[in-house]
Tab-separated table of C-alpha atoms in Angstrom:
chain	number	residue	atom	x	y	z
A	392	ARG	CA	45.232	19.216	-67.791
A	393	LEU	CA	48.252	18.618	-65.548
A	394	LEU	CA	50.559	19.813	-68.319
A	395	ALA	CA	48.439	22.960	-68.798
A	396	GLU	CA	48.583	23.730	-65.064
A	397	ALA	CA	52.352	23.220	-65.063
A	398	VAL	CA	52.727	25.641	-67.968
A	399	MET	CA	50.494	28.207	-66.216
A	400	MET	CA	52.560	28.008	-63.050
A	401	ALA	CA	55.764	28.400	-65.043
A	402	LEU	CA	54.398	31.430	-66.880
A	403	ALA	CA	53.282	32.919	-63.579
A	404	HIS	CA	56.960	33.421	-62.733
A	405	LEU	CA	57.382	35.747	-65.692
A	406	LEU	CA	56.689	39.444	-65.738
A	407	PRO	CA	54.832	40.932	-68.732
A	408	GLY	CA	58.171	41.747	-70.382
A	409	GLY	CA	59.314	38.147	-70.109
A	410	SER	CA	61.942	38.714	-67.396
A	411	LEU	CA	62.077	36.398	-64.426
A	412	ALA	CA	60.260	37.773	-61.381
A	413	GLY	CA	60.849	36.883	-57.735
A	414	PRO	CA	59.679	33.606	-56.232
A	415	THR	CA	55.971	32.835	-56.445
A	416	SER	CA	55.851	29.810	-54.148
A	417	PHE	CA	55.872	30.332	-50.385
A	418	ASP	CA	55.007	28.412	-47.253
A	419	LEU	CA	52.392	31.021	-46.403
A	420	LEU	CA	50.438	33.619	-48.352
A	421	VAL	CA	48.860	36.477	-46.421
A	422	VAL	CA	46.236	38.665	-48.089
A	423	GLY	CA	45.986	42.061	-46.410
A	424	GLY	CA	48.694	44.221	-44.865
A	425	GLY	CA	46.971	45.566	-41.747
A	426	SER	CA	47.477	44.448	-38.161
A	427	ALA	CA	46.338	40.840	-38.672
A	428	GLY	CA	48.255	40.379	-41.920
A	429	LEU	CA	51.454	42.006	-40.698
A	430	THR	CA	51.475	39.926	-37.536
A	431	ALA	CA	50.794	36.708	-39.454
A	432	ALA	CA	53.653	37.440	-41.848
A	433	LYS	CA	56.052	38.384	-39.062
A	434	PHE	CA	55.140	35.226	-37.143
A	435	ALA	CA	55.931	33.086	-40.180
A	436	ALA	CA	59.243	34.842	-40.781
A	437	ARG	CA	60.161	34.513	-37.117
A	438	PHE	CA	59.958	30.741	-37.452
A	439	GLY	CA	61.987	30.656	-40.654
A	440	LYS	CA	59.057	30.115	-42.997
A	441	SER	CA	58.828	31.763	-46.408
A	442	VAL	CA	55.941	34.222	-46.612
A	443	ALA	CA	54.489	36.698	-49.086
A	444	LEU	CA	52.321	39.568	-47.859
A	445	ILE	CA	49.860	40.834	-50.485
A	446	GLU	CA	48.344	44.318	-50.117
A	447	ARG	CA	46.356	46.267	-52.695
A	448	GLU	CA	46.627	49.709	-51.079
A	449	ARG	CA	49.049	50.642	-48.282
A	450	LEU	CA	50.897	48.377	-45.886
A	451	GLY	CA	49.967	49.219	-42.317
A	452	GLY	CA	46.204	49.170	-42.767
A	453	ASP	CA	43.671	51.388	-41.040
A	454	CYS	CA	45.570	51.469	-37.754
A	455	THR	CA	48.649	53.130	-39.212
A	456	TRP	CA	47.013	55.439	-41.742
A	457	THR	CA	43.476	56.307	-40.648
A	458	GLY	CA	42.925	54.793	-37.206
A	459	CYS	CA	44.992	54.301	-34.067
A	460	VAL	CA	48.107	56.255	-35.017
A	461	PRO	CA	46.583	59.448	-36.460
A	462	SER	CA	43.739	59.550	-33.944
A	463	LYS	CA	45.988	59.245	-30.900
A	464	THR	CA	48.328	61.856	-32.380
A	465	LEU	CA	45.357	64.193	-32.826
A	466	LEU	CA	44.220	63.468	-29.268
A	467	ALA	CA	47.679	64.429	-27.981
A	468	SER	CA	47.370	67.850	-29.645
A	469	ALA	CA	43.866	68.267	-28.221
A	470	GLU	CA	45.111	67.355	-24.749
A	471	ARG	CA	47.830	70.034	-24.964
A	472	ALA	CA	45.249	72.649	-25.916
A	473	HIS	CA	43.016	71.567	-23.035
A	474	ALA	CA	45.926	71.685	-20.587
A	475	LEU	CA	46.690	75.276	-21.584
A	476	ARG	CA	43.068	76.355	-21.135
A	477	THR	CA	42.850	74.755	-17.671
A	478	ALA	CA	46.357	75.630	-16.447
A	479	ALA	CA	45.073	78.175	-13.921
A	480	GLU	CA	43.326	75.384	-11.991
A	481	PHE	CA	46.799	74.066	-11.149
A	482	GLY	CA	48.308	77.430	-10.231
A	483	VAL	CA	50.030	77.863	-13.587
A	484	ALA	CA	49.749	81.094	-15.568
A	485	GLN	CA	47.177	80.624	-18.297
A	486	PRO	CA	47.592	82.291	-21.715
A	487	ALA	CA	44.944	84.812	-22.701
A	488	THR	CA	44.050	82.828	-25.807
A	489	VAL	CA	44.841	79.342	-27.060
A	490	SER	CA	45.099	79.123	-30.836
A	491	VAL	CA	45.403	75.917	-32.828
A	492	ASP	CA	47.264	75.649	-36.132
A	493	MET	CA	45.417	72.779	-37.800
A	494	ALA	CA	47.931	72.589	-40.628
A	495	ALA	CA	50.690	72.066	-38.055
A	496	VAL	CA	48.571	69.446	-36.277
A	497	LYS	CA	48.094	67.662	-39.591
A	498	ALA	CA	51.817	67.857	-40.312
A	499	ARG	CA	52.636	66.247	-36.967
A	500	ILE	CA	50.127	63.487	-37.678
A	501	GLY	CA	51.899	62.854	-40.976
A	502	ARG	CA	55.322	62.724	-39.312
A	503	THR	CA	54.082	60.305	-36.667
A	504	ILE	CA	52.535	58.021	-39.261
A	505	GLY	CA	55.749	58.111	-41.279
A	506	GLN	CA	57.908	57.256	-38.291
A	507	ILE	CA	55.839	54.228	-37.324
A	508	TYR	CA	55.342	53.089	-40.927
A	509	ASP	CA	59.052	53.275	-41.743
A	510	ALA	CA	60.023	51.345	-38.624
A	511	ASP	CA	57.331	48.650	-38.627
A	512	ASP	CA	55.250	48.409	-41.801
A	513	SER	CA	57.254	49.517	-44.840
A	514	PRO	CA	58.443	47.062	-47.513
A	515	GLU	CA	62.014	47.783	-46.450
A	516	ALA	CA	61.317	46.978	-42.801
A	517	LEU	CA	59.481	43.785	-43.755
A	518	ARG	CA	62.150	42.738	-46.240
A	519	ALA	CA	64.710	42.970	-43.456
A	520	LEU	CA	62.645	40.361	-41.597
A	521	GLY	CA	62.545	38.057	-44.618
A	522	ILE	CA	59.016	38.919	-45.732
A	523	GLU	CA	58.254	39.334	-49.433
A	524	THR	CA	55.724	42.089	-50.123
A	525	VAL	CA	53.456	42.047	-53.172
A	526	SER	CA	51.404	45.036	-54.303
A	527	GLY	CA	48.097	44.311	-56.004
A	528	ALA	CA	44.541	43.035	-55.681
A	529	ALA	CA	44.291	39.376	-54.671
A	530	THR	CA	41.777	36.780	-55.844
A	531	LEU	CA	41.712	33.211	-54.624
A	532	VAL	CA	42.207	30.734	-57.465
A	533	ASP	CA	41.897	27.750	-55.143
A	534	ALA	CA	42.877	26.844	-51.596
A	535	ARG	CA	46.571	27.070	-52.410
A	536	ARG	CA	46.849	29.693	-55.153
A	537	VAL	CA	46.229	33.433	-55.194
A	538	SER	CA	46.156	35.569	-58.345
A	539	VAL	CA	47.460	39.108	-57.877
A	540	SER	CA	46.701	41.887	-60.347
A	541	SER	CA	48.478	45.213	-60.126
A	542	GLY	CA	45.789	46.954	-62.198
A	543	GLY	CA	46.185	48.926	-65.375
A	544	GLY	CA	45.563	45.884	-67.548
A	545	GLY	CA	48.831	44.184	-66.598
A	546	THR	CA	49.232	40.434	-66.449
A	547	ALA	CA	48.199	38.850	-63.167
A	548	THR	CA	50.727	36.758	-61.257
A	549	VAL	CA	49.701	33.563	-59.514
A	550	TYR	CA	51.308	32.832	-56.157
A	551	GLU	CA	51.270	29.435	-54.481
A	552	ALA	CA	51.081	28.609	-50.775
A	553	THR	CA	52.507	25.223	-49.858
A	554	LYS	CA	51.068	25.328	-46.336
A	555	GLY	CA	48.088	27.680	-46.362
A	556	VAL	CA	46.548	31.108	-46.874
A	557	VAL	CA	45.556	33.750	-44.302
A	558	LEU	CA	42.875	36.256	-45.308
A	559	ALA	CA	43.288	39.501	-43.375
A	560	THR	CA	41.507	42.084	-45.503
A	561	GLY	CA	40.223	44.253	-42.648
A	562	ALA	CA	37.173	46.503	-42.647
A	563	ARG	CA	36.008	49.828	-44.028
A	564	PRO	CA	33.682	52.586	-42.748
A	565	ARG	CA	30.037	51.595	-42.552
A	566	PRO	CA	27.992	53.865	-44.846
A	567	LEU	CA	25.691	56.324	-43.116
A	568	ASP	CA	22.297	55.084	-44.267
A	569	ILE	CA	20.018	58.098	-43.930
A	570	ARG	CA	17.857	60.019	-46.368
A	571	GLY	CA	19.732	62.620	-48.402
A	572	ILE	CA	23.262	61.523	-47.506
A	573	ALA	CA	24.241	60.919	-51.148
A	574	SER	CA	24.005	64.640	-51.911
A	575	VAL	CA	25.800	65.909	-48.799
A	576	PRO	CA	29.606	65.926	-48.501
A	577	HIS	CA	30.681	64.066	-45.389
A	578	LEU	CA	33.760	62.620	-43.747
A	579	THR	CA	34.661	59.294	-42.179
A	580	TYR	CA	37.750	58.341	-40.202
A	581	GLU	CA	39.441	57.836	-43.578
A	582	GLY	CA	39.383	61.557	-44.369
A	583	ILE	CA	39.076	63.442	-41.084
A	584	PHE	CA	42.830	63.469	-40.427
A	585	SER	CA	43.564	65.181	-43.741
A	586	LEU	CA	41.819	68.427	-42.778
A	587	ASP	CA	44.010	71.522	-43.132
A	588	THR	CA	41.582	73.790	-41.299
A	589	LEU	CA	39.536	73.321	-38.167
A	590	PRO	CA	35.801	72.811	-38.869
A	591	GLU	CA	33.791	75.711	-37.499
A	592	ARG	CA	30.788	73.527	-36.634
A	593	LEU	CA	31.308	69.770	-36.680
A	594	THR	CA	28.410	67.331	-36.511
A	595	VAL	CA	29.395	63.810	-35.434
A	596	VAL	CA	26.979	60.925	-36.030
A	597	GLY	CA	27.754	57.901	-33.876
A	598	GLY	CA	28.444	57.380	-30.183
A	599	GLY	CA	31.042	54.627	-30.385
A	600	PRO	CA	34.766	54.988	-29.679
A	601	VAL	CA	35.558	56.862	-32.917
A	602	GLY	CA	32.694	59.306	-32.562
A	603	CYS	CA	33.368	60.045	-28.885
A	604	GLU	CA	37.132	60.414	-29.257
A	605	LEU	CA	36.944	62.720	-32.256
A	606	ALA	CA	34.049	64.788	-30.900
A	607	GLN	CA	36.019	65.567	-27.754
A	608	ALA	CA	39.272	66.137	-29.649
A	609	PHE	CA	37.811	68.654	-32.093
A	610	ALA	CA	35.943	70.434	-29.307
A	611	ARG	CA	39.200	70.834	-27.406
A	612	LEU	CA	40.940	72.053	-30.543
A	613	GLY	CA	38.309	74.764	-30.946
A	614	SER	CA	35.451	73.472	-33.095
A	615	SER	CA	31.817	73.777	-32.080
A	616	VAL	CA	30.792	70.107	-31.929
A	617	THR	CA	27.441	68.333	-31.767
A	618	LEU	CA	27.340	64.554	-31.323
A	619	VAL	CA	24.202	62.661	-32.355
A	620	ALA	CA	23.691	59.167	-30.899
A	621	PRO	CA	20.993	57.415	-28.835
A	622	ARG	CA	23.640	56.460	-26.238
A	623	LEU	CA	27.371	56.855	-25.831
A	624	LEU	CA	29.439	53.659	-25.785
A	625	PRO	CA	26.661	51.078	-26.101
A	626	GLY	CA	27.908	47.765	-24.764
A	627	HIS	CA	29.767	49.415	-21.885
A	628	GLU	CA	28.592	49.837	-18.304
A	629	PRO	CA	25.831	52.476	-18.100
A	630	GLU	CA	27.942	54.401	-15.550
A	631	ALA	CA	30.598	54.811	-18.241
A	632	SER	CA	28.064	56.165	-20.720
A	633	ASP	CA	26.739	58.655	-18.169
A	634	ASP	CA	30.159	59.839	-17.007
A	635	LEU	CA	31.434	60.195	-20.562
A	636	ALA	CA	28.400	62.292	-21.455
A	637	ALA	CA	29.270	64.594	-18.568
A	638	ALA	CA	32.903	64.758	-19.690
A	639	LEU	CA	31.984	65.656	-23.260
A	640	ARG	CA	29.533	68.323	-22.127
A	641	ALA	CA	32.246	69.801	-19.910
A	642	ASP	CA	34.399	70.154	-23.032
A	643	GLY	CA	31.585	71.952	-24.847
A	644	VAL	CA	30.195	69.072	-26.913
A	645	ALA	CA	26.435	69.324	-27.446
A	646	LEU	CA	24.778	65.905	-27.187
A	647	VAL	CA	21.610	64.891	-29.012
A	648	ALA	CA	20.275	61.580	-27.659
A	649	ALA	CA	18.606	60.479	-30.901
A	650	ARG	CA	19.332	58.835	-34.240
A	651	ALA	CA	20.223	60.669	-37.420
A	652	ALA	CA	17.210	60.424	-39.742
A	653	ALA	CA	17.885	62.664	-42.748
A	654	VAL	CA	20.269	65.317	-43.982
A	655	GLU	CA	20.184	68.033	-46.607
A	656	ALA	CA	22.798	70.355	-48.013
A	657	ARG	CA	23.057	73.996	-47.087
A	658	ALA	CA	24.732	76.810	-48.975
A	659	GLY	CA	28.502	76.971	-48.667
A	660	GLY	CA	28.973	73.226	-48.151
A	661	GLY	CA	27.090	73.063	-44.866
A	662	HIS	CA	24.319	70.688	-43.832
A	663	ALA	CA	21.150	70.393	-41.779
A	664	LEU	CA	20.785	67.024	-40.030
A	665	THR	CA	17.301	66.015	-38.893
A	666	CYS	CA	17.230	63.681	-35.896
A	667	SER	CA	14.684	61.086	-34.820
A	668	ASP	CA	13.493	63.355	-32.002
A	669	GLY	CA	12.645	66.098	-34.504
A	670	SER	CA	15.611	68.310	-33.666
A	671	VAL	CA	17.763	69.762	-36.458
A	672	VAL	CA	21.535	70.159	-36.225
A	673	GLU	CA	23.272	72.525	-38.618
A	674	GLY	CA	26.984	72.375	-39.269
A	675	THR	CA	29.811	73.086	-41.665
A	676	ALA	CA	31.319	69.575	-41.574
A	677	LEU	CA	29.684	66.174	-41.083
A	678	LEU	CA	31.526	63.153	-39.674
A	679	SER	CA	29.994	59.690	-40.008
A	680	ALA	CA	31.242	57.398	-37.233
A	681	VAL	CA	28.684	54.588	-37.310
A	682	GLY	CA	31.047	51.638	-37.317
A	683	ARG	CA	32.912	49.486	-39.817
A	684	VAL	CA	32.025	46.558	-42.086
A	685	PRO	CA	34.256	43.628	-43.095
A	686	VAL	CA	35.977	43.742	-46.491
A	687	THR	CA	35.100	40.495	-48.269
A	688	GLU	CA	34.309	41.379	-51.888
A	689	GLY	CA	36.595	40.825	-54.869
A	690	LEU	CA	38.433	37.895	-53.284
A	691	GLY	CA	36.620	35.078	-55.093
A	692	LEU	CA	35.293	33.705	-51.818
A	693	SER	CA	31.926	32.497	-53.076
A	694	ALA	CA	33.367	30.699	-56.096
A	695	LEU	CA	35.791	28.828	-53.843
A	696	GLY	CA	33.185	28.010	-51.204
A	697	VAL	CA	34.436	30.314	-48.443
A	698	GLU	CA	31.273	31.209	-46.539
A	699	LEU	CA	30.333	34.447	-44.823
A	700	SER	CA	28.787	34.676	-41.366
A	701	ALA	CA	25.116	35.622	-41.364
A	702	ALA	CA	25.577	37.242	-37.956
A	703	THR	CA	28.591	39.463	-38.706
A	704	ALA	CA	28.753	39.629	-42.548
A	705	GLY	CA	32.412	38.720	-42.126
A	706	ILE	CA	34.292	35.627	-43.231
A	707	ALA	CA	32.997	32.706	-41.177
A	708	VAL	CA	35.663	30.996	-39.065
A	709	ASP	CA	35.718	28.374	-36.328
A	710	ALA	CA	37.545	28.687	-33.015
A	711	LYS	CA	40.858	27.884	-34.751
A	712	LEU	CA	40.231	30.590	-37.403
A	713	ARG	CA	39.644	28.028	-40.168
A	714	THR	CA	37.234	29.055	-42.913
A	715	THR	CA	34.890	26.624	-44.634
A	716	VAL	CA	37.663	25.771	-47.129
A	717	LYS	CA	40.512	23.600	-45.861
A	718	GLY	CA	43.837	25.426	-45.797
A	719	VAL	CA	42.285	28.906	-45.903
A	720	TYR	CA	42.177	30.835	-42.628
A	721	ALA	CA	40.894	34.319	-41.789
A	722	ALA	CA	41.908	36.748	-39.060
A	723	GLY	CA	41.103	40.213	-37.801
A	724	ASP	CA	38.348	42.623	-38.769
A	725	CYS	CA	37.374	40.747	-41.940
A	726	THR	CA	35.821	38.052	-39.726
A	727	GLY	CA	33.377	40.550	-38.215
A	728	ASP	CA	34.631	39.817	-34.698
A	729	GLN	CA	35.567	42.580	-32.245
A	730	GLN	CA	37.488	45.277	-34.070
A	731	TYR	CA	40.664	46.010	-32.156
A	732	THR	CA	44.177	46.244	-33.570
A	733	HIS	CA	45.583	44.079	-30.792
A	734	TYR	CA	42.911	41.408	-31.300
A	735	ALA	CA	43.520	41.390	-35.046
A	736	GLY	CA	47.250	40.984	-34.414
A	737	PHE	CA	46.580	38.171	-31.967
A	738	GLN	CA	44.398	36.383	-34.489
A	739	GLY	CA	46.931	36.894	-37.273
A	740	ALA	CA	49.623	35.210	-35.203
A	741	ILE	CA	47.314	32.336	-34.223
A	742	ALA	CA	46.200	31.766	-37.815
A	743	ALA	CA	49.813	31.595	-39.013
A	744	ARG	CA	50.734	29.376	-36.080
A	745	ASN	CA	47.876	26.955	-36.775
A	746	ILE	CA	48.890	26.678	-40.428
A	747	LEU	CA	52.631	26.345	-39.996
A	748	LEU	CA	53.266	24.564	-36.691
A	749	PRO	CA	52.117	21.283	-35.120
A	750	LEU	CA	48.893	21.155	-33.123
A	751	SER	CA	46.731	24.291	-32.916
A	752	ASP	CA	45.564	27.100	-30.645
A	753	GLN	CA	42.272	28.908	-30.129
A	754	GLY	CA	42.054	32.127	-32.103
A	755	VAL	CA	38.668	33.395	-30.924
A	756	ALA	CA	38.913	34.995	-27.489
A	757	THR	CA	35.722	37.003	-27.267
A	758	SER	CA	35.363	37.034	-23.468
A	759	ARG	CA	38.922	38.159	-22.717
A	760	VAL	CA	39.628	40.849	-25.294
A	761	PRO	CA	40.452	44.146	-23.571
A	762	GLY	CA	39.483	47.406	-25.182
A	763	CYS	CA	40.004	51.077	-24.458
A	764	VAL	CA	38.284	54.259	-25.591
A	765	PHE	CA	40.878	57.045	-25.482
A	766	THR	CA	38.634	59.866	-24.418
A	767	SER	CA	39.433	61.943	-21.352
A	768	PRO	CA	38.871	60.181	-19.058
A	769	GLU	CA	39.735	56.909	-20.763
A	770	VAL	CA	37.219	54.051	-20.646
A	771	ALA	CA	38.578	50.486	-20.676
A	772	LYS	CA	36.869	47.150	-20.251
A	773	VAL	CA	37.504	43.428	-20.443
A	774	GLY	CA	35.190	40.466	-20.034
A	775	LEU	CA	31.560	40.806	-19.032
A	776	THR	CA	29.674	43.849	-17.850
A	777	GLU	CA	27.440	43.439	-14.800
A	778	SER	CA	24.281	43.099	-16.906
A	779	GLU	CA	25.929	40.592	-19.258
A	780	ALA	CA	27.103	38.461	-16.339
A	781	ARG	CA	23.653	38.457	-14.741
A	782	ALA	CA	22.014	37.619	-18.071
A	783	GLU	CA	24.238	34.545	-18.346
A	784	GLY	CA	22.877	33.282	-15.027
A	785	LYS	CA	26.199	32.256	-13.515
A	786	ALA	CA	25.802	29.264	-11.190
A	787	GLY	CA	28.013	30.887	-8.578
A	788	GLY	CA	26.060	34.108	-8.701
A	789	VAL	CA	27.275	37.583	-9.618
A	790	ALA	CA	28.676	40.279	-7.359
A	791	VAL	CA	30.281	43.662	-7.946
A	792	THR	CA	32.958	45.673	-6.198
A	793	TYR	CA	32.980	49.348	-7.145
A	794	ARG	CA	34.932	52.521	-6.389
A	795	ARG	CA	34.617	56.060	-7.735
A	796	MET	CA	37.739	57.900	-8.884
A	797	GLY	CA	37.023	60.421	-6.140
A	798	GLN	CA	38.106	57.678	-3.708
A	799	VAL	CA	41.450	57.159	-5.482
A	800	ASP	CA	44.112	59.399	-3.978
A	801	ARG	CA	46.280	59.624	-7.088
A	802	ALA	CA	43.316	60.678	-9.226
A	803	VAL	CA	42.538	63.389	-6.671
A	804	THR	CA	46.102	64.754	-6.807
A	805	MET	CA	45.939	64.804	-10.612
A	806	GLY	CA	42.686	66.746	-10.652
A	807	GLU	CA	40.951	63.840	-12.405
A	808	ALA	CA	38.658	62.605	-9.664
A	809	SER	CA	35.309	64.168	-10.540
A	810	LEU	CA	34.425	61.510	-13.128
A	811	GLY	CA	35.267	57.860	-13.546
A	812	PHE	CA	35.263	54.646	-11.531
A	813	LEU	CA	36.634	51.134	-11.207
A	814	LYS	CA	34.232	48.212	-11.296
A	815	VAL	CA	35.003	44.502	-11.052
A	816	VAL	CA	32.348	41.847	-11.707
A	817	TYR	CA	33.026	38.487	-10.030
A	818	GLU	CA	31.577	35.234	-8.749
A	819	PRO	CA	31.121	35.601	-4.969
A	820	ARG	CA	31.628	31.911	-4.212
A	821	SER	CA	34.940	31.450	-5.970
A	822	GLY	CA	36.197	35.001	-6.335
A	823	ALA	CA	36.706	34.401	-10.065
A	824	ILE	CA	36.805	37.636	-12.051
A	825	LEU	CA	34.183	37.794	-14.804
A	826	GLY	CA	34.946	41.255	-16.133
A	827	ALA	CA	35.941	44.788	-15.271
A	828	THR	CA	35.587	48.396	-16.370
A	829	VAL	CA	37.993	51.178	-15.509
A	830	MET	CA	37.194	54.791	-16.319
A	831	GLY	CA	39.853	57.289	-15.384
A	832	PRO	CA	43.511	58.190	-15.862
A	833	SER	CA	45.557	55.402	-17.490
A	834	ALA	CA	42.494	53.147	-17.715
A	835	GLY	CA	43.928	51.478	-20.818
A	836	GLU	CA	47.021	50.482	-18.858
A	837	LEU	CA	45.111	49.350	-15.775
A	838	ILE	CA	42.764	47.047	-17.667
A	839	SER	CA	45.733	44.937	-18.725
A	840	GLU	CA	46.239	43.912	-15.091
A	841	ILE	CA	42.713	42.528	-15.009
A	842	SER	CA	43.307	40.829	-18.370
A	843	VAL	CA	46.368	39.078	-16.946
A	844	ALA	CA	44.419	38.096	-13.829
A	845	MET	CA	41.571	36.637	-15.871
A	846	ALA	CA	43.881	34.763	-18.251
A	847	GLY	CA	45.921	33.405	-15.322
A	848	LYS	CA	42.797	32.576	-13.300
A	849	VAL	CA	43.943	34.912	-10.512
A	850	LYS	CA	40.965	35.345	-8.215
A	851	LEU	CA	40.065	38.256	-5.945
A	852	PRO	CA	41.773	36.852	-2.809
A	853	ALA	CA	45.063	36.474	-4.684
A	854	LEU	CA	44.768	39.896	-6.327
A	855	ALA	CA	44.066	41.429	-2.920
A	856	SER	CA	47.313	39.976	-1.574
A	857	ILE	CA	49.513	41.379	-4.378
A	858	MET	CA	51.160	44.551	-3.110
A	859	HIS	CA	50.725	47.643	-5.276
A	860	ALA	CA	52.676	50.881	-5.022
A	861	TYR	CA	51.120	53.978	-3.456
A	862	PRO	CA	50.064	56.510	-4.610
A	863	THR	CA	49.103	54.974	-7.923
A	864	VAL	CA	45.764	54.542	-9.598
A	865	SER	CA	46.408	50.805	-9.825
A	866	ILE	CA	46.383	50.358	-6.039
A	867	ALA	CA	42.626	50.876	-6.279
A	868	LEU	CA	42.444	47.483	-8.011
A	869	GLN	CA	44.054	45.842	-4.984
A	870	GLN	CA	41.673	47.727	-2.682
A	871	LEU	CA	38.680	46.670	-4.766
A	872	ALA	CA	39.816	43.060	-4.691
A	873	ALA	CA	40.224	43.225	-0.913
A	874	GLU	CA	36.719	44.641	-0.478
A	875	GLY	CA	35.259	41.902	-2.623
A	876	TYR	CA	37.233	39.247	-0.751
A	877	TYR	CA	36.221	40.577	2.693
A	878	ASN	CA	32.591	40.770	1.647
C-alpha cells in the first residue's frame, strides 16, 4: 500500500502528456480564491511559506466580480445622476433632463473590476508574491491531500499540504423559493451588473443590504422600482429601517411590506409577483436578493468527516476555525458566519496563521464585526443593537446615547440632515461600549472608530476626552460619549 501511494504521488507530478508539472507539495493549500482564500494565501506568502491557491472559476470571488466592486461602482454612477437632479437645491444650475447610458455604466464597472483584479487578484499579481495558483475543481482526498480536476475529462492532479488546508469556498445566491419562479426569468447579484439597458420596471425581492442598495441605485438611474420585503434591514436598529424606508421612498422606490408568495410570466418577458398581503407587482425585470448560502458541495467533505453546521448549513468550525477534521480549517462565507468581505479576509488570515505559526488566535469575532450598507444615507453598525443588549440581560444594565443627524452641524451643511442618526449602546456603570449604529454621511468610516474603541476597551469617558476636529460628522461621536458620561 505504501508503495502504491508513493507511485500515485509521483504520477501526480505529471501532466497528461507526461511532462513534469510544477510543484505539488506546499506548506499550505487554500481552496477558494475569494476574500478569505486570497488573504490566507497572501498571509502564508508573507511569512515565507509555500502556498497553492486553488480556484475553479475566477480568482477574486464574489467581491471582485459580482459583489462589492461592481455594486459600489454602480452606486457611484447612481449618486452622480442623483446629484445632477438635485443640483438646484445647492444653487447650482440643474440640467433639464438627466439621461443615463447604461452601456457606459456597465463599461465603467468592467474597467473598475479589471483594475482591481489586475492589481490584487490576478495570477500574475499573486505569482509576484510567491503564490502558486491552480485552476480547477478541488476535492479533499484526505486531511493533507487535495485532488484538482480541470474538467473536460483530463487527469486530476493531487496536491499535498505539509501543514494544513484552508477551505474558503464562499457562498452563492440563495434561490428564491416561491411558486412559479422556475418559469420566470430573474436576476441575482451575479447577473444584474451585466445589463446593457436600464430595466423599465424593476421588482426587487429582499430587504437586506443587496436589495436596498440596488433598489435605490436603479431608481436613481431612472428605473421604476418596487421593493418587496416585510422589513428593511432586519437585524438593524428599527430607527434605521424606518429612516431607510423614507430615503428609498424619496428616491421613488415603491415599498411593499410583505413577502413574495408567487410569480407568473407575462408577455414580453415581464412578470406579475403576488405578495403575501394580496397585492400584485408587475415588472419587466425581477431581482432576487434574498441572501446567500454557503458553498459546500463537491468537496468530499462528508466522506472525510468534515461536518456541516445545523444552524448555518456552512462548514462547522470552532473558535480557532478548525473543522471536525484535524489539519483542515475553514474561513469566510462557507462557514455560514456573517457575510462580509473584511470578515472573510480576517478569518482567512487567522486560519493560515493558526496552521502555520506557533500558538493560535481566535477567528470567530461575531460581536465585533462592523458592517455597512452603502445606501444613501449609509447605515453602519457594530456590536449589539439596543434590543439585543437588553435581551442579554447585562449585569451592569443597558443605556443608550442618541443624536439625530439634524443635530450634527456638518450633516446640516451637506444637506444630509433630514434622515439618519448616531446611537451608542453602553453599560451605564462602567461606560463600556456594547454596540453602535451610525446612519448618515460616511457612516461606514465612522463605525470603524467605534470598532477600535470596542476592541481597545475604550470606554465612554475616554472617548469623550479624545478631541475631534470640527466641523466633522465624527465629532458627534465625541459629543455622544460626553452625554453618556455626564448622564
